[in-house]
XYZ file of C-alpha atoms in Angstrom:
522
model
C 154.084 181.088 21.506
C 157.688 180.713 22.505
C 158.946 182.789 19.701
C 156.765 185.694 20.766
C 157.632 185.327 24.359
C 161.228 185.532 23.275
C 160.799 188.585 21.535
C 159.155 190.622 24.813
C 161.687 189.211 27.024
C 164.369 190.341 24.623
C 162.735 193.706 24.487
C 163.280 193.943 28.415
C 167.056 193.639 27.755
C 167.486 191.409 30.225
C 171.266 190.595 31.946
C 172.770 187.353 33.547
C 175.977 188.051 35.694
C 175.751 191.872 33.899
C 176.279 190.541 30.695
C 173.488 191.139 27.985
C 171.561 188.244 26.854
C 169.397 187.137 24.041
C 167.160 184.646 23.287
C 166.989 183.036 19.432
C 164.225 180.906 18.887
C 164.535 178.162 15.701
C 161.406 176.297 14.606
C 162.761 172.483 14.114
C 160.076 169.182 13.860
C 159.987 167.474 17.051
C 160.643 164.432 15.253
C 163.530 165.449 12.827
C 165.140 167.002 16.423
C 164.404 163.395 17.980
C 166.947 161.859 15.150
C 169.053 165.165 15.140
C 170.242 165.608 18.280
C 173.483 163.924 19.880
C 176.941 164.501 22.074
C 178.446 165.517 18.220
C 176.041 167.776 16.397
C 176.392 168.719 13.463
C 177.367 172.532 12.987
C 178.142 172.221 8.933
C 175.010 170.641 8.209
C 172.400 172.168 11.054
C 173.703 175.312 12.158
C 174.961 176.230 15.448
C 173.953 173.527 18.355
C 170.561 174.397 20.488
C 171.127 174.705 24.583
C 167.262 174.021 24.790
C 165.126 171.416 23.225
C 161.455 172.339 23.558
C 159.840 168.731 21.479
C 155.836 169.008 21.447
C 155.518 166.049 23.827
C 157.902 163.291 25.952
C 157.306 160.765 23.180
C 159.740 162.716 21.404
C 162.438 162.347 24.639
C 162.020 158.561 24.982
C 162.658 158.239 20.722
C 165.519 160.715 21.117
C 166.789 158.984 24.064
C 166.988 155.002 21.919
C 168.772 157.102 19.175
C 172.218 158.646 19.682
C 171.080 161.660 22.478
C 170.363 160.027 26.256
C 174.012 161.125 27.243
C 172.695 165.028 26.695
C 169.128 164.958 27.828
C 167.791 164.967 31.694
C 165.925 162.757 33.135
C 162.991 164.768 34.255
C 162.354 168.008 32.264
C 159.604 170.029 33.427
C 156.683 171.031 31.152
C 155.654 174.184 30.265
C 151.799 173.239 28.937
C 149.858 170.290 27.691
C 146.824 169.465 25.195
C 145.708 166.084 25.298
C 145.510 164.120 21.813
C 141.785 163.450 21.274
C 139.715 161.680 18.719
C 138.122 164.524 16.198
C 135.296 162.754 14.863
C 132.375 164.171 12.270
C 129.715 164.896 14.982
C 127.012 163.018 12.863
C 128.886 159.869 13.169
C 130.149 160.515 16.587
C 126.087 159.993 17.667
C 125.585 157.179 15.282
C 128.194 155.608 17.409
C 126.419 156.923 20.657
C 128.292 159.422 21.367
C 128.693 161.229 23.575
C 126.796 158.957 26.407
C 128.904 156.552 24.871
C 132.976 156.589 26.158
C 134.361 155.802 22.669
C 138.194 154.608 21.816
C 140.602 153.260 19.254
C 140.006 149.969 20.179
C 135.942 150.545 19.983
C 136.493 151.597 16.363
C 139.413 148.678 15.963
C 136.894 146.046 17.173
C 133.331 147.738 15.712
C 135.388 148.440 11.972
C 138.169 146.181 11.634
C 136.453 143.013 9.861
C 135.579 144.684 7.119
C 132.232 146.078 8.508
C 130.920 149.087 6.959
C 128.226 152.289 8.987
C 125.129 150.088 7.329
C 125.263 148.389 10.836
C 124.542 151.871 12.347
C 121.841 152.793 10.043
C 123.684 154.385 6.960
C 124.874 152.629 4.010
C 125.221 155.638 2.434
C 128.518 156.714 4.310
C 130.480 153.197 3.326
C 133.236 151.653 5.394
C 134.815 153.623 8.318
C 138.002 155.375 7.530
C 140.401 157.199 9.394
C 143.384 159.672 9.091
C 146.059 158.830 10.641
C 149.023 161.364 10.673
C 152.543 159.312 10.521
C 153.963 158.027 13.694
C 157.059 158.638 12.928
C 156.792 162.088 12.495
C 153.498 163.488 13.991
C 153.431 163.657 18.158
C 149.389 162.827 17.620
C 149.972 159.817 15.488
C 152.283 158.234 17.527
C 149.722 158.446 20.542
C 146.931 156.704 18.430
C 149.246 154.180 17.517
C 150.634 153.444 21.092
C 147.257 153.420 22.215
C 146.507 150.575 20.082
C 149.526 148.966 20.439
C 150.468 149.140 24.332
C 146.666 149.409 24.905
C 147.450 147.645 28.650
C 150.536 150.030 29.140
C 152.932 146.993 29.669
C 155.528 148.544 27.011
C 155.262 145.442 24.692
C 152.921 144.411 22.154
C 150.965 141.602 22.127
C 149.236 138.930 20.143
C 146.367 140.598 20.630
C 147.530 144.256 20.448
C 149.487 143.545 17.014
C 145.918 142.113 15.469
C 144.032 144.999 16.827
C 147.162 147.588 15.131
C 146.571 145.437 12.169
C 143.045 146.025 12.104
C 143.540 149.765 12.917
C 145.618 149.623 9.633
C 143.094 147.947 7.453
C 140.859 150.907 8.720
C 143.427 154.243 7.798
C 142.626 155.828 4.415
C 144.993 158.831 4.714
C 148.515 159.673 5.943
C 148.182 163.605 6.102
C 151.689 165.622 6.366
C 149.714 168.491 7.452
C 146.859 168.785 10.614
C 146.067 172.090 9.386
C 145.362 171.410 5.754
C 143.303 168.502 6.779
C 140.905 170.447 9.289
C 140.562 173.065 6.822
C 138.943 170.386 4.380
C 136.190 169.822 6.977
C 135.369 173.791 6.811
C 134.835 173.818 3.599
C 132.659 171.356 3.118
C 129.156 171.658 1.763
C 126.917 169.026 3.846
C 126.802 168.585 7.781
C 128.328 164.966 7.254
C 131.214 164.088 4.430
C 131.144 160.294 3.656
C 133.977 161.333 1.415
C 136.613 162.216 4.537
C 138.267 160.542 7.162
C 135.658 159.866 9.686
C 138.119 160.366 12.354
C 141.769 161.349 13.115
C 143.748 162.186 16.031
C 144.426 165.847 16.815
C 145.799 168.012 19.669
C 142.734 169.389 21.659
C 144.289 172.813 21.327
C 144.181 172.671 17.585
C 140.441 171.285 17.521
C 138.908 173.936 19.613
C 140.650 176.488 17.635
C 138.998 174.503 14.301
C 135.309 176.715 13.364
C 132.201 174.688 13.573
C 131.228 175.635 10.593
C 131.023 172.785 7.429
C 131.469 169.354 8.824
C 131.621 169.903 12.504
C 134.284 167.905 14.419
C 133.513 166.957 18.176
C 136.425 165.717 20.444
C 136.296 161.836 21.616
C 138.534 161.692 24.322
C 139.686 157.806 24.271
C 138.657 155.864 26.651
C 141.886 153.837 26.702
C 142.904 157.351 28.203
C 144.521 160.260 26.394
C 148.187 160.986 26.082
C 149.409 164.644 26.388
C 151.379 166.751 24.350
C 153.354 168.129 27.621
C 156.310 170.456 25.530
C 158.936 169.418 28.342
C 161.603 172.116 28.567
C 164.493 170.361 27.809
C 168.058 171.850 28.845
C 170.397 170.045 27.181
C 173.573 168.405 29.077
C 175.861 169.106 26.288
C 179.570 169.968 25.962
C 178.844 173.054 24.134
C 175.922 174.133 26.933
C 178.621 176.241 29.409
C 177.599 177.785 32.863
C 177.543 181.245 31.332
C 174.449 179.480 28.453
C 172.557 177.280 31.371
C 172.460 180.673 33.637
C 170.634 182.268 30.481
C 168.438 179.207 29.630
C 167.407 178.882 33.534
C 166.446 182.292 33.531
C 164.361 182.824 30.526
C 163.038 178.926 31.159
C 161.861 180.243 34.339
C 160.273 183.086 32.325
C 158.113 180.879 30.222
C 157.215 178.880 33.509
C 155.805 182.635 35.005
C 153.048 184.607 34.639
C 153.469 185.932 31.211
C 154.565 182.820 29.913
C 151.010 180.816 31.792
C 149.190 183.520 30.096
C 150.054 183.073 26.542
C 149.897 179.642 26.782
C 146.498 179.803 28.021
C 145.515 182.509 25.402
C 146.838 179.967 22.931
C 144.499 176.995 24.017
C 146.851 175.393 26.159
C 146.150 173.307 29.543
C 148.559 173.324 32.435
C 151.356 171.054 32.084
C 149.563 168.716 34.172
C 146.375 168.835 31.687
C 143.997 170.465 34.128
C 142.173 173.364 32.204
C 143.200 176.662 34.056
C 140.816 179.867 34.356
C 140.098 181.927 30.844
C 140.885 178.310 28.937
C 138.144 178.460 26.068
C 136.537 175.130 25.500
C 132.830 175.088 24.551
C 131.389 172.429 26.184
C 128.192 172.516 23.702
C 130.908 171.137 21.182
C 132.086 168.305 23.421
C 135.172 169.544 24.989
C 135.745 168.860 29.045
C 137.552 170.575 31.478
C 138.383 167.456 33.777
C 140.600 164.883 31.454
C 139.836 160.780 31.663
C 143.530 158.889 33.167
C 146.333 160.506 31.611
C 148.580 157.963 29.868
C 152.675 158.029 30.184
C 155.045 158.230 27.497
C 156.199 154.179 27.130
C 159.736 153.795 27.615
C 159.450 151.461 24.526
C 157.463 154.458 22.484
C 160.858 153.989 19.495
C 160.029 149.854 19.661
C 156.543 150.462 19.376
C 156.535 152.833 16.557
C 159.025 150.603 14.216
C 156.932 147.645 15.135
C 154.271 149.869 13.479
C 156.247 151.062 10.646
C 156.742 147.143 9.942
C 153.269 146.339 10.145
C 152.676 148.953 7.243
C 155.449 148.183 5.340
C 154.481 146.414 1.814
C 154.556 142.864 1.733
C 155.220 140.205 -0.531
C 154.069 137.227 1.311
C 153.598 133.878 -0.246
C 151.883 131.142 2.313
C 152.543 127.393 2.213
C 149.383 125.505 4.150
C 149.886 121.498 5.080
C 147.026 119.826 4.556
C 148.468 116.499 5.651
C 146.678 113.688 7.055
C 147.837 114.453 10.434
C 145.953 117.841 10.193
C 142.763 115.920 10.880
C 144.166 115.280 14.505
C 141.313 116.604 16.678
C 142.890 119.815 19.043
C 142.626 119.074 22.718
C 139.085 119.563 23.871
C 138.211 122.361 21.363
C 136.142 120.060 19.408
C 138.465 121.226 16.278
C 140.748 119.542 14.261
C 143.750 120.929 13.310
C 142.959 121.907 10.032
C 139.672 123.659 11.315
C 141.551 125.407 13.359
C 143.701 126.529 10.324
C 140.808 127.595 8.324
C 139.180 129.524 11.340
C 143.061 131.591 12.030
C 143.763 131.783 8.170
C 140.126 133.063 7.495
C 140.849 135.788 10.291
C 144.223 136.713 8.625
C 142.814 137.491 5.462
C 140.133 139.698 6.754
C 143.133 141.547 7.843
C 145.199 142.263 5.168
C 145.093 145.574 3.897
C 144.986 145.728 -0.143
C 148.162 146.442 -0.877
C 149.845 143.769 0.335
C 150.949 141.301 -2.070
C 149.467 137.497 -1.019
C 148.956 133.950 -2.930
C 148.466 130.062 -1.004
C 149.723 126.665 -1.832
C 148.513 124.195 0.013
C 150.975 121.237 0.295
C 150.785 117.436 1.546
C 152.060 114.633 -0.966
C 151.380 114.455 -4.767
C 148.601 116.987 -5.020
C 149.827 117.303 -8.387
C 151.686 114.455 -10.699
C 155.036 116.173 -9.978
C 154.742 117.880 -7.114
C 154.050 117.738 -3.180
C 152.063 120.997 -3.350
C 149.001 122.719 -5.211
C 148.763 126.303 -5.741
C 145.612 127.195 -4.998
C 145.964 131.601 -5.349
C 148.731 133.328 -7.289
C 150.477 135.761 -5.405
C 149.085 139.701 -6.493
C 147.592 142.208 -4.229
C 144.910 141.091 -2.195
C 142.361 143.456 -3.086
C 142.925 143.312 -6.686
C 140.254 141.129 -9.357
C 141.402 138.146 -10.732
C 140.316 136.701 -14.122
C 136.947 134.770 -12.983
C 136.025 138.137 -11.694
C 136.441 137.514 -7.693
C 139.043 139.295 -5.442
C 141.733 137.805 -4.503
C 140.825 137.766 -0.932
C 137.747 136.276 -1.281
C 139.233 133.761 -3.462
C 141.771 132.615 -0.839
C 138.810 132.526 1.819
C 137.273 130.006 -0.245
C 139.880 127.925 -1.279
C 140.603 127.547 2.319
C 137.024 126.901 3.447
C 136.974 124.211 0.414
C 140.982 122.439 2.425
C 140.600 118.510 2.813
C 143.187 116.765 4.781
C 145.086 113.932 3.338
C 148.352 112.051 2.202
C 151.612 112.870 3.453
C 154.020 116.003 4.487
C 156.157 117.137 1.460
C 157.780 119.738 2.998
C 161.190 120.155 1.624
C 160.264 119.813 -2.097
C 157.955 122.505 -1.457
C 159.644 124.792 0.449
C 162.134 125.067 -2.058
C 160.413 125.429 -5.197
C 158.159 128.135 -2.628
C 161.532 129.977 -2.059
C 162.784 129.517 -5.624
C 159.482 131.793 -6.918
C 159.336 133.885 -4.420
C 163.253 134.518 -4.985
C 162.719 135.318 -8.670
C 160.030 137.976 -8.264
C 162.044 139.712 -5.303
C 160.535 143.175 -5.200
C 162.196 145.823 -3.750
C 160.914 148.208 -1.347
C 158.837 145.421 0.155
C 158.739 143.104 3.226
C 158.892 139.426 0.910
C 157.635 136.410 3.343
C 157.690 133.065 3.156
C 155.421 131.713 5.393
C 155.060 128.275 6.030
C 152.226 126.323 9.024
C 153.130 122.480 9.324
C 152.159 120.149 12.069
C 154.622 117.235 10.544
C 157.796 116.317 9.420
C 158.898 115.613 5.535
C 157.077 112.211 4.390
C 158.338 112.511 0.700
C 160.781 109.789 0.206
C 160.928 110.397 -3.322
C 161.902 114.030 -2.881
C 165.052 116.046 -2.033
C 166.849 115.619 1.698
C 166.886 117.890 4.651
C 170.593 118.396 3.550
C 169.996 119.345 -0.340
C 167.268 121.644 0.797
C 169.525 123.442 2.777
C 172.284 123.606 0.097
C 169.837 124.788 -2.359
C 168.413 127.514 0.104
C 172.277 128.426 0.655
C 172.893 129.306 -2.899
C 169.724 131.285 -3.239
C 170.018 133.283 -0.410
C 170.940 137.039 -0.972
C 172.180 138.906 1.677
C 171.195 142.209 -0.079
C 167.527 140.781 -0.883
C 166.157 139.177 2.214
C 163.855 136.321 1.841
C 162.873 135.158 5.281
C 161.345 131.827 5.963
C 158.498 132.435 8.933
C 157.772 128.877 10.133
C 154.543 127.877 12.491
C 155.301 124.274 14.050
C 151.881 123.111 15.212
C 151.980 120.299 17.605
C 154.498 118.302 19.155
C 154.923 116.250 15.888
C 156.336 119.706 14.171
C 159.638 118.932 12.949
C 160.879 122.165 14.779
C 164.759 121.778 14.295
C 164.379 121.284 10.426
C 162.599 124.331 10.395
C 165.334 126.161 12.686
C 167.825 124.565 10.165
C 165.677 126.499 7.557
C 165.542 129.873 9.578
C 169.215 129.596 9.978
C 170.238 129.457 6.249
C 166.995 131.764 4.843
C 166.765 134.556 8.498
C 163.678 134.904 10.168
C 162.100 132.442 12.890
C 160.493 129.786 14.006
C 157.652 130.016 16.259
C 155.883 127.059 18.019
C 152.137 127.593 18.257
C 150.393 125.400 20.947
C 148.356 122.834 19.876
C 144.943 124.758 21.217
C 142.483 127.503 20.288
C 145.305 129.862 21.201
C 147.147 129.086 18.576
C 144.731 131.216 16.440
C 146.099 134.411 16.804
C 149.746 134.078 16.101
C 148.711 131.826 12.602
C 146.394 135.042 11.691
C 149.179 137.166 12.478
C 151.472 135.239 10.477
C 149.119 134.704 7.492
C 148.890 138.403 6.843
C 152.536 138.259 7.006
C 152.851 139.897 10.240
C 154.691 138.032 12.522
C 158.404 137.625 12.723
């Protein structure tokens, strides 16, 4: 749109200060700009610098502004249009899902999906589990919405307990990573059958880009989220840069205002655009017999965090190599306040909800440790680390095969927690993998009972001469309790990186052990 607006206002020959003028438009990733742009760009490797940044959406500002370019960008740009990111969703399983007198949203699908349930509950086996598309937040404007969604669902720029098992879940639940919007909606036309239990039964997309999509094949209605929707508001971003001079910004004001005037509102609106406050001006085509509205639900803000959400998503999907180290201790039989739990039941219960989340490519095994579960050893291994989805030689899955082992903990003996955290470390340090996230996670309630095994102060030397600072191995401790011996475990974190957290003893303690037995929390 912007490149053929350039071309008719060049055609005009327009002057600033009765010098000619001209307008070059360059096509650049909103995302790749985001990382490009700063005070020193690079002329050798990207050409000559841009006056004007026009990104797809705001996200793109806030991610450009935690890099290297907040000196050279306003605060306030105006927009030029919007199209809200909505929910494209195969109409037959839109209804199943009671659509549309249902308001549907990520967290719906997060909550409905996420453990593992499959569309039998809705009347048809036949389409399997849910799965989504989900185009990569780092570099799609539509994928970093869903994921904020998810993530900031209550808009407080942080993500919480709860927020980081629902992205989790949301995780468990994506089946593609598509580079390209275009090539994906183009699979749905050419499908045979009204419904494909073979694609993505949902995916974020631009509103713009839906309505333009045929209805033909497997037809896609929009779900706009109830969480609210986000816009893709292309600000018009004049850039405060040494290189923009008076004689540039006089140009860039003028054909700015251009694409703010009538012939700019009109090809935006020919092109499926909304107004840059998303309201749906006259001659906007969308058929309201496929689901489309003209008046959006509450129109979300870019977070100021959107950079720190989006790596805290990147880490989530990151491969990991997580090995976790569960006492079973006499002192987990200590009942939990007035839960009616012990603290071993509430292990089981969090540990049972961190396996339904882990996705199967992350790499998992358990030892359970107390005092001589074995003749020569504190600890027992109960699941050999290997990906969680994969069979193991009886035949079961390795998830399932950690869920029972952990139904089937007793609680007894001692805590023998420096003998095993250092054999733990030792394995996990010889199969290192690279390109990974490798964990060591360890949940204790007690302090190191094994009189016959090494010191705090030889575990710590041993640690120290297996640490790698270009192969990090991070201990994750969880000190339940008040009887946690929390500083040994800081020593730990100290030598090894990664932290310490203490979980209350109570219920709420629940989340943050799930979270950490998937090997997401640190």
């Amino acid at each position: 749109v912007v490149s053929a607006l350039a071309e008719d206002w060049n055609a005009e020959r327009p002057t600033v200060d009765g010098r000619c003028t001209r307008v070059a438009v360059e096509a650049m990733p909103s995302a790749f700009a985001a990382t490009t742009l700063s005070p020193t760009w690079d002329t050798t490797r990207y050409g000559p610098p841009p006056d004007v940044w026009l990104p797809e959406s705001s996200l793109w500002l806030r991610v450009a502004r935690a890099r290297s370019a907040g000196s050279i960008l306003p605060t306030a740009p105006p927009s030029l249009a919007a199209s809200p990111v909505v929910l494209a969703v195969q109409r037959a399983m839109a209804e199943a899902l009671g659509w549309p007198e249902r308001d549907l949203g990520w967290t719906d699908l997060v909550a409905e999906f996420g453990q593992g349930q499959t569309w039998d509950r809705y009347g048809h086996p036949e389409w399997g589990r849910m799965r989504l598309a989900l185009p990569d937040p780092a570099r799609s404007t539509t994928g970093t919405a869903a994921v904020l969604s998810v993530l900031d669902a209550d808009g407080d720029q942080d993500a919480s307990d709860e927020e980081l098992l629902a992205a989790v879940a949301l995780s468990r639940l994506v089946a593609e990573v598509p580079t390209d919007g275009e090539a994906l909606l183009r699979r749905y036309e050419q499908a045979e059958t009204p419904v494909a239990a073979d694609l993505p039964a949902a995916f974020p997309v631009l509103e713009r880009d839906l309505a333009r999509h045929p209805p033909w094949g497997v037809e896609l209605v929009p779900v706009y989220p109830r969480e609210g929707v986000m816009l893709a508001d292309y600000p018009a971003v004049l850039l405060q840069a040494p290189w923009v001079d008076e004689p540039r910004r006089r140009v860039a004001d003028r054909f700015l205002a251009y694409l703010r005037g009538p012939a700019g509102r009109n090809a935006y609106v020919d092109a499926g655009y909304r107004d840059p406050t998303g309201s749906a001006p006259r001659g906007l085509s969308l058929p309201r017999s496929r689901g489309f509205i003209l008046q959006l639900p509450p129109v979300l803000a870019a977070p100021a965090a959107t950079a720190d959400l989006v790596a805290v998503w990147d880490a989530l999907n990151r491969p990991h190599r997580v090995l976790v180290l569960l006492d079973t201790s006499g002192s987990m039989e200590d009942p939990v306040g007035d839960t009616g739990l012990t603290r071993l039941e509430l292990l089981q219960r969090a540990a049972l909800e961190g396996i339904s989340r882990l996705t199967d490519q992350t790499w998992v095994g358990l030892w359970e440790f107390s005092t001589e579960l074995t003749p020569d050893t504190p600890y027992r291994e109960l699941v050999t680390v290997g990906p969680a989805g994969a069979p193991l030689p009886d035949g079961s899955v390795r998830r399932e095969a950690m869920a029972e082992a952990i139904e089937e903990l007793r609680a007894d003996g001692g805590t023998g927690l420096y003998d095993t955290l250092h054999d733990a470390y030792q394995l996990m340090r010889q199969n290192w993998q690279p390109d990974a996230q490798n964990l060591l996670i360890v949940i204790t309630d007690g302090r190191d009972e094994d009189h016959a095994g090494r010191s705090r102060r030889q575990l710590l030397a041993d640690l120290a001469g297996m640490v790698r600072t270009d192969q990090p191995l991070p201990v994750i401790a969880l000190a339940i309790g008040p009887e946690a011996d929390v500083r040994a475990l800081e020593a730990v974190v100290e030598v090894t990186g990664g932290r310490v957290i203490a979980a209350r003893d109570d219920v709420s303690a629940v989340d943050q052990i799930a979270l950490a037995f998937a090997g997401r929390l640190w």
